[in-house]
Amino acid sequence: MTANSDELSASAIARGVSGGKMSAVSVTESALARIARHDSILNAFTDVTAERARKRARAVDDALAAGKSVGPLAGVPFAVKNLFDVEGLSTRAGSKINRDLAPSRRDATLIERMEAAGAVLVGALNMGEYAYDFTGENVHDGPSRNPHDPTRMSGGSSGGSGSAVGGRLVPLALGSDTNGSIRVPSSFCGIFGLKPTYGRLSRARSFPFVASFDHLGPFARNVGDLALAYDAMQGPDADDAACSTRPVEPVAPLLSQDVGGLRIAIAGGYFQNNVFPEAVEAVARVATGLGATRTIEIPEAARARAAAYVISTTEGASLHLDRLRRRPNDFDPAVRDRLLAGAMVPAPLVDRAQKFRRWYRAQVLELFRTVDVIIAPATPCVAPKLGQATFVLDGVELPVRANIGIHTQPISFIGLPVVAVPVPLEPMPVGVQIIAAPWREDIALRAAFALERAGVVAAPPPRGL
C-alpha cells in the first residue's frame, strides 16, 4: 500500500495510517501534489490549506507514535465547500462580497468533528455564488469542471466538492444541499453523495442560504467512505438550533445487512417525465439491481417544486437584502436577479407555500408506511456543457440553470434523507436518488451498498485528467 496512489479509499488510508503502513504526512503530501497537478484543469479549490494540513498530519503521526488512537479517519485528506467556516479564512460562500469578511475564528462544527476522527483538512472548494446554483459555474472564481469531461458542468452548488472527489484529488469532501446541491454534483461527477435528514448534521458556522431547507453532508467515491464520514459528523449541537438532539446512530456497521426484506418502489408520474434517456436507463438499472417492480405516485410533486422555489427565493432574498441594496453590482447577475425577484414575492404566496409544505410532508410520510425506499432520478440528464443555457425536456425548451434540480427539489423540500448513487454510463455517468423516511439514512445507505456490491453503481475513474 503506497501513500501516493490516487485510488486509495478513505477507509484504506485510515487502515494504512493506523496500522503504520503509511504516514499521515505522506498521505497529505500526496494529496497536495495531486491538487497541484490537476486543479488547474478542474478549478475545484479556492484555497489550499497546505501548512495547516501538514501540521495536522504531523499531529496524527505523533499521536500514533505515542500509542494513542486517532479515530476512524486517521490521516484521511478532505476538503470543504467554501461556505464552511475555516479558521483563518474568510468564508466567501462563492461570492465577491464575502471576501471582505474577517477571517473565521473557529472551524465549522463538521470540520471539527472530521478532524476529531483523524481526518486532515486540505482546503476549501469552489461553489455557486451563495449556493443559489445548480451548474457549478462561478463568475468570480470561474467554473469548477467535470472530472470526466472538463468542457462540462460539475453541477452545483457544491461543484468544487464534486470535482475534487470525482477527480480523486481527495477521497472525501463536504458540501451543502438546499434544493439539490449535493445530489446534482454527485450525479454529474459520478460519485456518491449523502443529503441526510434535515436537522441530522450540524450546520453551525456555515454560511446559510435557506435556513429551513439547508443540509450539510459528505461526498465520497464509495458507500463505505460515505458512511464513515457521516458517522464521524453525527451528534447534537447546541450551536445549531435546527440540529436534532437524537443520539449518534452509526450506519457503517449496518451496511452489509441484507436488503431483501426492504420494500422498494420507483417514483412514477412526475419523476418519469422531464428526463433524458440516460436518466431513464440509470433508474431502470438501479430498480433491477434492487428488485423493484412497484411504482408509486408522490402526490403533487410539481407543486412541491414550485413551493420550494417560492420559499427558497424569498428566504434567500431576506438573507441578502442589505447586500442587494449596498452592493448590487458585486453579485453574479443571475443570482442577484433571482434574489431581487424573491424580495417582491407577495407574503400570501409564501404563506400558501408553507401550508402546502405541511400537507405534502404528511402525504409523503404516509407513503413510507408501505415502502422503505423510493427510487428517482437525481438529474434529468448527464452534465451539460459549460455555458449551456437551455435544454429540451418533454419537448419544451427550458433554462438549464433553473431546471437541473427538477427531481431533487420536491425531496429536500421536506427534508428526507437521500443517497445519490452514480450509474457509470458511457460516455458520462448520471445519478439516481435512493430516498428513505426521515432518520433512516441507514436504509438508504444499505440499499446503495447493495447496489455497489452488485456492480450496478460505481464511481468511474476520472476520464478528463
GROMACS .gro file of C-alpha atoms in nm:
model
  465
    1MET     CA    1   0.000   0.000   0.000
    2THR     CA    2   0.151   0.331  -0.107
    3ALA     CA    3   0.057   0.678   0.004
    4ASN     CA    4   0.087   0.827  -0.347
    5SER     CA    5  -0.182   0.610  -0.503
    6ASP     CA    6  -0.469   0.818  -0.639
    7GLU     CA    7  -0.703   0.524  -0.597
    8LEU     CA    8  -0.691   0.472  -0.221
    9SER     CA    9  -1.025   0.499  -0.043
   10ALA     CA   10  -1.065   0.686   0.283
   11SER     CA   11  -1.106   0.357   0.469
   12ALA     CA   12  -0.789   0.214   0.310
   13ILE     CA   13  -0.592   0.526   0.402
   14ALA     CA   14  -0.720   0.514   0.762
   15ARG     CA   15  -0.627   0.146   0.794
   16GLY     CA   16  -0.284   0.210   0.647
   17VAL     CA   17  -0.210   0.508   0.870
   18SER     CA   18  -0.345   0.345   1.185
   19GLY     CA   19  -0.155   0.024   1.106
   20GLY     CA   20   0.174   0.200   1.047
   21LYS     CA   21   0.193   0.110   0.677
   22MET     CA   22   0.197   0.476   0.575
   23SER     CA   23   0.220   0.810   0.750
   24ALA     CA   24  -0.042   1.080   0.761
   25VAL     CA   25   0.226   1.322   0.643
   26SER     CA   26   0.298   1.118   0.329
   27VAL     CA   27  -0.073   1.085   0.254
   28THR     CA   28  -0.118   1.460   0.295
   29GLU     CA   29   0.179   1.540   0.070
   30SER     CA   30   0.038   1.305  -0.192
   31ALA     CA   31  -0.299   1.482  -0.180
   32LEU     CA   32  -0.135   1.825  -0.205
   33ALA     CA   33   0.066   1.704  -0.504
   34ARG     CA   34  -0.250   1.577  -0.678
   35ILE     CA   35  -0.419   1.911  -0.618
   36ALA     CA   36  -0.117   2.097  -0.761
   37ARG     CA   37  -0.110   1.863  -1.063
   38HIS     CA   38  -0.479   1.855  -1.157
   39ASP     CA   39  -0.660   2.154  -1.009
   40SER     CA   40  -0.552   2.379  -1.293
   41ILE     CA   41  -0.790   2.168  -1.502
   42LEU     CA   42  -1.069   2.115  -1.250
   43ASN     CA   43  -1.066   2.450  -1.067
   44ALA     CA   44  -1.215   2.273  -0.767
   45PHE     CA   45  -1.018   2.455  -0.495
   46THR     CA   46  -1.033   2.820  -0.399
   47ASP     CA   47  -0.800   2.779  -0.101
   48VAL     CA   48  -0.539   2.511  -0.030
   49THR     CA   49  -0.454   2.499   0.342
   50ALA     CA   50  -0.120   2.327   0.295
   51GLU     CA   51   0.058   2.433   0.612
   52ARG     CA   52  -0.243   2.364   0.830
   53ALA     CA   53  -0.274   2.020   0.669
   54ARG     CA   54   0.092   1.937   0.726
   55LYS     CA   55   0.066   2.042   1.090
   56ARG     CA   56  -0.245   1.832   1.142
   57ALA     CA   57  -0.090   1.530   0.969
   58ARG     CA   58   0.219   1.552   1.191
   59ALA     CA   59  -0.009   1.559   1.496
   60VAL     CA   60  -0.181   1.241   1.376
   61ASP     CA   61   0.152   1.067   1.325
   62ASP     CA   62   0.282   1.185   1.663
   63ALA     CA   63  -0.032   1.059   1.839
   64LEU     CA   64   0.003   0.717   1.675
   65ALA     CA   65   0.371   0.704   1.768
   66ALA     CA   66   0.268   0.768   2.128
   67GLY     CA   67   0.031   0.472   2.116
   68LYS     CA   68  -0.287   0.677   2.101
   69SER     CA   69  -0.592   0.608   1.887
   70VAL     CA   70  -0.664   0.886   1.639
   71GLY     CA   71  -1.004   0.780   1.507
   72PRO     CA   72  -1.164   0.602   1.212
   73LEU     CA   73  -1.050   0.864   0.958
   74ALA     CA   74  -0.682   0.861   1.057
   75GLY     CA   75  -0.483   1.068   0.809
   76VAL     CA   76  -0.764   1.095   0.552
   77PRO     CA   77  -0.747   1.417   0.347
   78PHE     CA   78  -1.073   1.605   0.296
   79ALA     CA   79  -1.189   1.943   0.172
   80VAL     CA   80  -1.500   2.154   0.225
   81LYS     CA   81  -1.725   2.380   0.020
   82ASN     CA   82  -1.617   2.736   0.089
   83LEU     CA   83  -1.934   2.819   0.281
   84PHE     CA   84  -1.794   2.624   0.580
   85ASP     CA   85  -1.605   2.841   0.827
   86VAL     CA   86  -1.236   2.751   0.820
   87GLU     CA   87  -1.024   2.912   1.090
   88GLY     CA   88  -0.808   3.180   0.933
   89LEU     CA   89  -1.006   3.208   0.607
   90SER     CA   90  -1.287   3.444   0.516
   91THR     CA   91  -1.599   3.240   0.444
   92ARG     CA   92  -1.661   3.353   0.087
   93ALA     CA   93  -1.967   3.133   0.007
   94GLY     CA   94  -1.877   3.165  -0.359
   95SER     CA   95  -1.925   3.542  -0.353
   96LYS     CA   96  -1.718   3.853  -0.411
   97ILE     CA   97  -1.880   4.042  -0.124
   98ASN     CA   98  -1.792   3.792   0.149
   99ARG     CA   99  -1.421   3.821   0.076
  100ASP     CA  100  -1.433   4.139   0.282
  101LEU     CA  101  -1.535   3.942   0.592
  102ALA     CA  102  -1.282   3.896   0.871
  103PRO     CA  103  -1.114   3.556   0.877
  104SER     CA  104  -1.311   3.295   1.068
  105ARG     CA  105  -1.200   3.246   1.426
  106ARG     CA  106  -1.320   2.886   1.452
  107ASP     CA  107  -1.390   2.593   1.222
  108ALA     CA  108  -1.741   2.478   1.141
  109THR     CA  109  -1.866   2.203   1.372
  110LEU     CA  110  -1.845   1.937   1.098
  111ILE     CA  111  -1.480   2.021   1.028
  112GLU     CA  112  -1.405   1.989   1.399
  113ARG     CA  113  -1.576   1.650   1.408
  114MET     CA  114  -1.397   1.523   1.096
  115GLU     CA  115  -1.060   1.622   1.240
  116ALA     CA  116  -1.152   1.474   1.579
  117ALA     CA  117  -1.195   1.147   1.387
  118GLY     CA  118  -0.842   1.183   1.248
  119ALA     CA  119  -0.909   1.348   0.911
  120VAL     CA  120  -0.689   1.623   0.765
  121LEU     CA  121  -0.839   1.935   0.606
  122VAL     CA  122  -0.651   2.033   0.288
  123GLY     CA  123  -0.861   2.321   0.160
  124ALA     CA  124  -1.183   2.499   0.065
  125LEU     CA  125  -1.375   2.434  -0.254
  126ASN     CA  126  -1.535   2.634  -0.533
  127MET     CA  127  -1.914   2.674  -0.536
  128GLY     CA  128  -2.200   2.864  -0.697
  129GLU     CA  129  -2.247   3.211  -0.551
  130TYR     CA  130  -2.432   3.198  -0.219
  131ALA     CA  131  -2.532   2.838  -0.305
  132TYR     CA  132  -2.803   2.962  -0.546
  133ASP     CA  133  -2.687   2.748  -0.837
  134PHE     CA  134  -2.714   2.405  -0.999
  135THR     CA  135  -2.433   2.440  -1.257
  136GLY     CA  136  -2.103   2.478  -1.071
  137GLU     CA  137  -2.030   2.796  -1.266
  138ASN     CA  138  -1.900   3.093  -1.066
  139VAL     CA  139  -1.844   3.437  -1.221
  140HIS     CA  140  -1.583   3.532  -0.959
  141ASP     CA  141  -1.372   3.216  -0.936
  142GLY     CA  142  -1.450   3.052  -1.269
  143PRO     CA  143  -1.638   2.724  -1.310
  144SER     CA  144  -1.543   2.405  -1.136
  145ARG     CA  145  -1.508   2.147  -1.412
  146ASN     CA  146  -1.631   1.794  -1.460
  147PRO     CA  147  -1.357   1.536  -1.400
  148HIS     CA  148  -1.487   1.316  -1.685
  149ASP     CA  149  -1.503   1.596  -1.941
  150PRO     CA  150  -1.370   1.940  -1.839
  151THR     CA  151  -1.590   2.106  -2.102
  152ARG     CA  152  -1.895   2.005  -1.896
  153MET     CA  153  -2.055   2.130  -1.575
  154SER     CA  154  -1.965   1.983  -1.238
  155GLY     CA  155  -2.311   2.061  -1.104
  156GLY     CA  156  -2.393   2.295  -0.821
  157SER     CA  157  -2.386   2.449  -0.597
  158SER     CA  158  -2.128   2.213  -0.440
  159GLY     CA  159  -1.945   2.190  -0.772
  160GLY     CA  160  -1.594   2.203  -0.633
  161SER     CA  161  -1.679   1.918  -0.395
  162GLY     CA  162  -1.798   1.706  -0.687
  163SER     CA  163  -1.491   1.790  -0.897
  164ALA     CA  164  -1.245   1.724  -0.615
  165VAL     CA  165  -1.385   1.382  -0.523
  166GLY     CA  166  -1.473   1.276  -0.876
  167GLY     CA  167  -1.123   1.379  -0.986
  168ARG     CA  168  -0.959   1.187  -0.699
  169LEU     CA  169  -0.794   1.497  -0.556
  170VAL     CA  170  -0.936   1.398  -0.216
  171PRO     CA  171  -1.130   1.089  -0.108
  172LEU     CA  172  -1.386   1.289   0.093
  173ALA     CA  173  -1.544   1.632   0.068
  174LEU     CA  174  -1.824   1.816   0.243
  175GLY     CA  175  -2.094   2.021   0.077
  176SER     CA  176  -2.439   2.163   0.132
  177ASP     CA  177  -2.776   2.075  -0.017
  178THR     CA  178  -3.070   2.316  -0.012
  179ASN     CA  179  -3.255   2.212  -0.327
  180GLY     CA  180  -3.015   1.952  -0.467
  181SER     CA  181  -2.663   2.086  -0.425
  182ILE     CA  182  -2.515   1.756  -0.305
  183ARG     CA  183  -2.717   1.530  -0.531
  184VAL     CA  184  -2.664   1.725  -0.854
  185PRO     CA  185  -2.279   1.732  -0.839
  186SER     CA  186  -2.283   1.365  -0.733
  187SER     CA  187  -2.486   1.284  -1.044
  188PHE     CA  188  -2.277   1.487  -1.287
  189CYS     CA  189  -1.937   1.390  -1.143
  190GLY     CA  190  -2.017   1.020  -1.094
  191ILE     CA  191  -1.973   0.993  -0.717
  192PHE     CA  192  -2.176   0.911  -0.407
  193GLY     CA  193  -2.336   1.187  -0.200
  194LEU     CA  194  -2.549   1.188   0.114
  195LYS     CA  195  -2.810   1.450   0.191
  196PRO     CA  196  -2.910   1.348   0.544
  197THR     CA  197  -3.242   1.413   0.714
  198TYR     CA  198  -3.298   1.783   0.782
  199GLY     CA  199  -3.153   1.851   1.127
  200ARG     CA  200  -2.936   1.539   1.141
  201LEU     CA  201  -2.597   1.710   1.097
  202SER     CA  202  -2.500   2.042   1.249
  203ARG     CA  203  -2.479   2.347   1.026
  204ALA     CA  204  -2.307   2.559   1.289
  205ARG     CA  205  -2.057   2.807   1.147
  206SER     CA  206  -2.155   2.761   0.785
  207PHE     CA  207  -2.296   3.035   0.564
  208PRO     CA  208  -2.671   2.981   0.512
  209PHE     CA  209  -2.890   3.004   0.206
  210VAL     CA  210  -3.242   2.892   0.305
  211ALA     CA  211  -3.238   2.805   0.674
  212SER     CA  212  -3.550   2.589   0.657
  213PHE     CA  213  -3.404   2.376   0.372
  214ASP     CA  214  -3.026   2.378   0.428
  215HIS     CA  215  -2.849   2.045   0.488
  216LEU     CA  216  -2.477   1.964   0.510
  217GLY     CA  217  -2.336   1.628   0.406
  218PRO     CA  218  -2.047   1.427   0.259
  219PHE     CA  219  -1.928   1.314  -0.085
  220ALA     CA  220  -1.718   1.002  -0.144
  221ARG     CA  221  -1.621   0.752  -0.412
  222ASN     CA  222  -1.777   0.455  -0.233
  223VAL     CA  223  -2.056   0.390   0.015
  224GLY     CA  224  -1.829   0.272   0.295
  225ASP     CA  225  -1.637   0.600   0.294
  226LEU     CA  226  -1.962   0.797   0.281
  227ALA     CA  227  -2.084   0.613   0.591
  228LEU     CA  228  -1.753   0.663   0.778
  229ALA     CA  229  -1.768   1.038   0.724
  230TYR     CA  230  -2.137   1.058   0.810
  231ASP     CA  231  -2.088   0.864   1.134
  232ALA     CA  232  -1.798   1.089   1.235
  233MET     CA  233  -2.015   1.401   1.197
  234GLN     CA  234  -2.331   1.287   1.376
  235GLY     CA  235  -2.449   1.415   1.711
  236PRO     CA  236  -2.640   1.702   1.872
  237ASP     CA  237  -2.501   2.054   1.859
  238ALA     CA  238  -2.642   2.341   2.062
  239ASP     CA  239  -2.480   2.585   1.817
  240ASP     CA  240  -2.737   2.491   1.550
  241ALA     CA  241  -3.094   2.540   1.668
  242ALA     CA  242  -3.224   2.308   1.396
  243CYS     CA  243  -2.988   2.023   1.483
  244SER     CA  244  -3.165   1.721   1.627
  245THR     CA  245  -3.095   1.600   1.979
  246ARG     CA  246  -3.103   1.240   1.857
  247PRO     CA  247  -2.803   1.036   1.971
  248VAL     CA  248  -2.539   0.915   1.728
  249GLU     CA  249  -2.681   0.626   1.525
  250PRO     CA  250  -2.385   0.464   1.343
  251VAL     CA  251  -2.457   0.326   0.998
  252ALA     CA  252  -2.119   0.186   0.890
  253PRO     CA  253  -2.168  -0.142   1.085
  254LEU     CA  254  -2.508  -0.192   0.917
  255LEU     CA  255  -2.412  -0.157   0.551
  256SER     CA  256  -2.382  -0.526   0.472
  257GLN     CA  257  -2.720  -0.618   0.617
  258ASP     CA  258  -2.943  -0.793   0.366
  259VAL     CA  259  -3.180  -0.566   0.176
  260GLY     CA  260  -3.406  -0.844   0.053
  261GLY     CA  261  -3.675  -0.754   0.303
  262LEU     CA  262  -3.688  -0.386   0.211
  263ARG     CA  263  -3.999  -0.260   0.035
  264ILE     CA  264  -3.866  -0.067  -0.263
  265ALA     CA  265  -4.066   0.137  -0.514
  266ILE     CA  266  -3.997   0.351  -0.818
  267ALA     CA  267  -4.127   0.708  -0.819
  268GLY     CA  268  -4.378   0.738  -1.103
  269GLY     CA  269  -4.561   1.020  -1.277
  270TYR     CA  270  -4.370   1.346  -1.232
  271PHE     CA  271  -4.040   1.162  -1.180
  272GLN     CA  272  -4.076   0.963  -1.503
  273ASN     CA  273  -4.135   1.279  -1.705
  274ASN     CA  274  -3.879   1.553  -1.765
  275VAL     CA  275  -3.596   1.304  -1.821
  276PHE     CA  276  -3.348   1.225  -2.094
  277PRO     CA  277  -3.293   0.860  -2.199
  278GLU     CA  278  -2.980   0.831  -1.984
  279ALA     CA  279  -3.174   0.911  -1.667
  280VAL     CA  280  -3.440   0.656  -1.763
  281GLU     CA  281  -3.169   0.394  -1.814
  282ALA     CA  282  -3.000   0.475  -1.484
  283VAL     CA  283  -3.323   0.441  -1.285
  284ALA     CA  284  -3.403   0.115  -1.464
  285ARG     CA  285  -3.063  -0.033  -1.373
  286VAL     CA  286  -3.100   0.065  -1.009
  287ALA     CA  287  -3.456  -0.069  -0.995
  288THR     CA  288  -3.345  -0.400  -1.144
  289GLY     CA  289  -3.049  -0.418  -0.907
  290LEU     CA  290  -3.279  -0.379  -0.609
  291GLY     CA  291  -3.556  -0.599  -0.747
  292ALA     CA  292  -3.804  -0.310  -0.753
  293THR     CA  293  -4.110  -0.354  -0.972
  294ARG     CA  294  -4.368  -0.145  -0.789
  295THR     CA  295  -4.433   0.214  -0.894
  296ILE     CA  296  -4.581   0.473  -0.659
  297GLU     CA  297  -4.701   0.828  -0.711
  298ILE     CA  298  -4.561   1.105  -0.496
  299PRO     CA  299  -4.862   1.337  -0.486
  300GLU     CA  300  -4.834   1.694  -0.614
  301ALA     CA  301  -4.458   1.674  -0.673
  302ALA     CA  302  -4.471   1.951  -0.932
  303ARG     CA  303  -4.649   2.178  -0.686
  304ALA     CA  304  -4.390   2.085  -0.423
  305ARG     CA  305  -4.115   2.202  -0.655
  306ALA     CA  306  -4.300   2.528  -0.718
  307ALA     CA  307  -4.348   2.584  -0.346
  308ALA     CA  308  -3.979   2.510  -0.287
  309TYR     CA  309  -3.893   2.780  -0.537
  310VAL     CA  310  -4.115   3.034  -0.362
  311ILE     CA  311  -3.970   2.963  -0.018
  312SER     CA  312  -3.611   2.948  -0.145
  313THR     CA  313  -3.619   3.276  -0.329
  314THR     CA  314  -3.798   3.465  -0.051
  315GLU     CA  315  -3.583   3.333   0.235
  316GLY     CA  316  -3.272   3.391   0.025
  317ALA     CA  317  -3.382   3.744  -0.060
  318SER     CA  318  -3.445   3.822   0.306
  319LEU     CA  319  -3.097   3.699   0.398
  320HIS     CA  320  -2.927   3.910   0.132
  321LEU     CA  321  -3.148   4.220   0.125
  322ASP     CA  322  -2.892   4.455   0.279
  323ARG     CA  323  -2.618   4.330   0.046
  324LEU     CA  324  -2.853   4.373  -0.252
  325ARG     CA  325  -2.913   4.732  -0.151
  326ARG     CA  326  -2.549   4.819  -0.081
  327ARG     CA  327  -2.358   4.624  -0.345
  328PRO     CA  328  -2.589   4.501  -0.623
  329ASN     CA  329  -2.316   4.511  -0.886
  330ASP     CA  330  -2.092   4.276  -0.689
  331PHE     CA  331  -2.337   3.984  -0.724
  332ASP     CA  332  -2.343   3.734  -1.005
  333PRO     CA  333  -2.618   3.896  -1.215
  334ALA     CA  334  -2.811   3.568  -1.243
  335VAL     CA  335  -2.811   3.526  -0.865
  336ARG     CA  336  -2.888   3.892  -0.799
  337ASP     CA  337  -3.189   3.897  -1.031
  338ARG     CA  338  -3.344   3.587  -0.875
  339LEU     CA  339  -3.295   3.729  -0.525
  340LEU     CA  340  -3.448   4.060  -0.628
  341ALA     CA  341  -3.746   3.873  -0.770
  342GLY     CA  342  -3.773   3.686  -0.440
  343ALA     CA  343  -3.785   4.012  -0.249
  344MET     CA  344  -4.101   4.103  -0.440
  345VAL     CA  345  -4.297   3.781  -0.389
  346PRO     CA  346  -4.624   3.865  -0.206
  347ALA     CA  347  -4.646   3.735   0.150
  348PRO     CA  348  -4.972   3.542   0.086
  349LEU     CA  349  -4.790   3.323  -0.168
  350VAL     CA  350  -4.522   3.237   0.087
  351ASP     CA  351  -4.789   3.154   0.343
  352ARG     CA  352  -4.963   2.924   0.094
  353ALA     CA  353  -4.634   2.755   0.007
  354GLN     CA  354  -4.566   2.684   0.375
  355LYS     CA  355  -4.916   2.546   0.431
  356PHE     CA  356  -4.881   2.325   0.126
  357ARG     CA  357  -4.543   2.209   0.256
  358ARG     CA  358  -4.703   2.073   0.574
  359TRP     CA  359  -4.972   1.892   0.372
  360TYR     CA  360  -4.719   1.748   0.128
  361ARG     CA  361  -4.492   1.623   0.404
  362ALA     CA  362  -4.781   1.437   0.567
  363GLN     CA  363  -4.876   1.279   0.234
  364VAL     CA  364  -4.522   1.159   0.161
  365LEU     CA  365  -4.472   1.025   0.515
  366GLU     CA  366  -4.790   0.824   0.463
  367LEU     CA  367  -4.622   0.657   0.163
  368PHE     CA  368  -4.343   0.536   0.389
  369ARG     CA  369  -4.595   0.328   0.580
  370THR     CA  370  -4.592   0.090   0.282
  371VAL     CA  371  -4.242   0.141   0.135
  372ASP     CA  372  -3.891   0.171   0.278
  373VAL     CA  373  -3.709   0.311  -0.026
  374ILE     CA  374  -3.816   0.525  -0.321
  375ILE     CA  375  -3.603   0.543  -0.636
  376ALA     CA  376  -3.598   0.858  -0.850
  377PRO     CA  377  -3.366   1.034  -1.096
  378ALA     CA  378  -3.111   1.269  -0.942
  379THR     CA  379  -3.083   1.484  -1.255
  380PRO     CA  380  -3.277   1.475  -1.581
  381CYS     CA  381  -2.959   1.427  -1.786
  382VAL     CA  382  -2.583   1.387  -1.775
  383ALA     CA  383  -2.375   1.701  -1.722
  384PRO     CA  384  -2.448   1.972  -1.981
  385LYS     CA  385  -2.171   2.169  -2.148
  386LEU     CA  386  -2.034   2.467  -1.958
  387GLY     CA  387  -2.223   2.777  -2.060
  388GLN     CA  388  -2.517   2.580  -2.199
  389ALA     CA  389  -2.823   2.796  -2.137
  390THR     CA  390  -3.114   2.570  -2.235
  391PHE     CA  391  -3.213   2.209  -2.289
  392VAL     CA  392  -3.531   2.041  -2.413
  393LEU     CA  393  -3.740   1.849  -2.159
  394ASP     CA  394  -4.054   1.674  -2.281
  395GLY     CA  395  -4.049   1.879  -2.597
  396VAL     CA  396  -4.016   2.215  -2.421
  397GLU     CA  397  -3.700   2.427  -2.429
  398LEU     CA  398  -3.621   2.527  -2.070
  399PRO     CA  399  -3.338   2.711  -1.888
  400VAL     CA  400  -3.068   2.468  -1.773
  401ARG     CA  401  -2.975   2.655  -1.456
  402ALA     CA  402  -3.326   2.651  -1.312
  403ASN     CA  403  -3.429   2.301  -1.417
  404ILE     CA  404  -3.135   2.075  -1.333
  405GLY     CA  405  -3.289   2.031  -0.987
  406ILE     CA  406  -3.633   1.938  -1.116
  407HIS     CA  407  -3.621   1.598  -0.940
  408THR     CA  408  -3.427   1.696  -0.628
  409GLN     CA  409  -3.631   1.993  -0.508
  410PRO     CA  410  -3.951   1.800  -0.420
  411ILE     CA  411  -3.743   1.578  -0.188
  412SER     CA  412  -3.533   1.831   0.006
  413PHE     CA  413  -3.848   2.043   0.035
  414ILE     CA  414  -3.947   1.814   0.325
  415GLY     CA  415  -3.600   1.715   0.445
  416LEU     CA  416  -3.591   1.345   0.354
  417PRO     CA  417  -3.258   1.157   0.363
  418VAL     CA  418  -3.119   1.068   0.020
  419VAL     CA  419  -2.814   0.886  -0.110
  420ALA     CA  420  -2.720   0.983  -0.465
  421VAL     CA  421  -2.561   0.685  -0.640
  422PRO     CA  422  -2.362   0.705  -0.966
  423VAL     CA  423  -2.455   0.483  -1.261
  424PRO     CA  424  -2.141   0.462  -1.480
  425LEU     CA  425  -2.295   0.504  -1.825
  426GLU     CA  426  -2.090   0.589  -2.134
  427PRO     CA  427  -1.965   0.844  -2.204
  428MET     CA  428  -2.082   1.020  -1.886
  429PRO     CA  429  -2.220   0.897  -1.552
  430VAL     CA  430  -2.556   1.002  -1.413
  431GLY     CA  431  -2.704   0.967  -1.065
  432VAL     CA  432  -3.011   0.816  -0.904
  433GLN     CA  433  -3.170   0.916  -0.574
  434ILE     CA  434  -3.219   0.648  -0.307
  435ILE     CA  435  -3.478   0.811  -0.080
  436ALA     CA  436  -3.578   0.691   0.268
  437ALA     CA  437  -3.804   0.803   0.550
  438PRO     CA  438  -3.678   1.064   0.799
  439TRP     CA  439  -3.389   0.944   1.019
  440ARG     CA  440  -3.345   0.626   0.809
  441GLU     CA  441  -3.015   0.710   0.647
  442ASP     CA  442  -2.918   0.354   0.735
  443ILE     CA  443  -3.175   0.213   0.494
  444ALA     CA  444  -3.074   0.439   0.205
  445LEU     CA  445  -2.705   0.359   0.262
  446ARG     CA  446  -2.771  -0.015   0.286
  447ALA     CA  447  -2.953  -0.006  -0.046
  448ALA     CA  448  -2.669   0.193  -0.201
  449PHE     CA  449  -2.413  -0.052  -0.062
  450ALA     CA  450  -2.603  -0.348  -0.207
  451LEU     CA  451  -2.606  -0.180  -0.548
  452GLU     CA  452  -2.236  -0.104  -0.525
  453ARG     CA  453  -2.153  -0.460  -0.420
  454ALA     CA  454  -2.355  -0.592  -0.717
  455GLY     CA  455  -2.166  -0.364  -0.958
  456VAL     CA  456  -2.475  -0.166  -1.056
  457VAL     CA  457  -2.337   0.164  -0.928
  458ALA     CA  458  -1.976   0.277  -0.907
  459ALA     CA  459  -1.764   0.591  -0.924
  460PRO     CA  460  -1.578   0.567  -1.256
  461PRO     CA  461  -1.216   0.682  -1.284
  462PRO     CA  462  -1.184   1.044  -1.399
  463ARG     CA  463  -1.165   1.045  -1.777
  464GLY     CA  464  -1.081   1.410  -1.815
  465LEU     CA  465  -0.747   1.420  -1.633
   0.00000   0.00000   0.00000
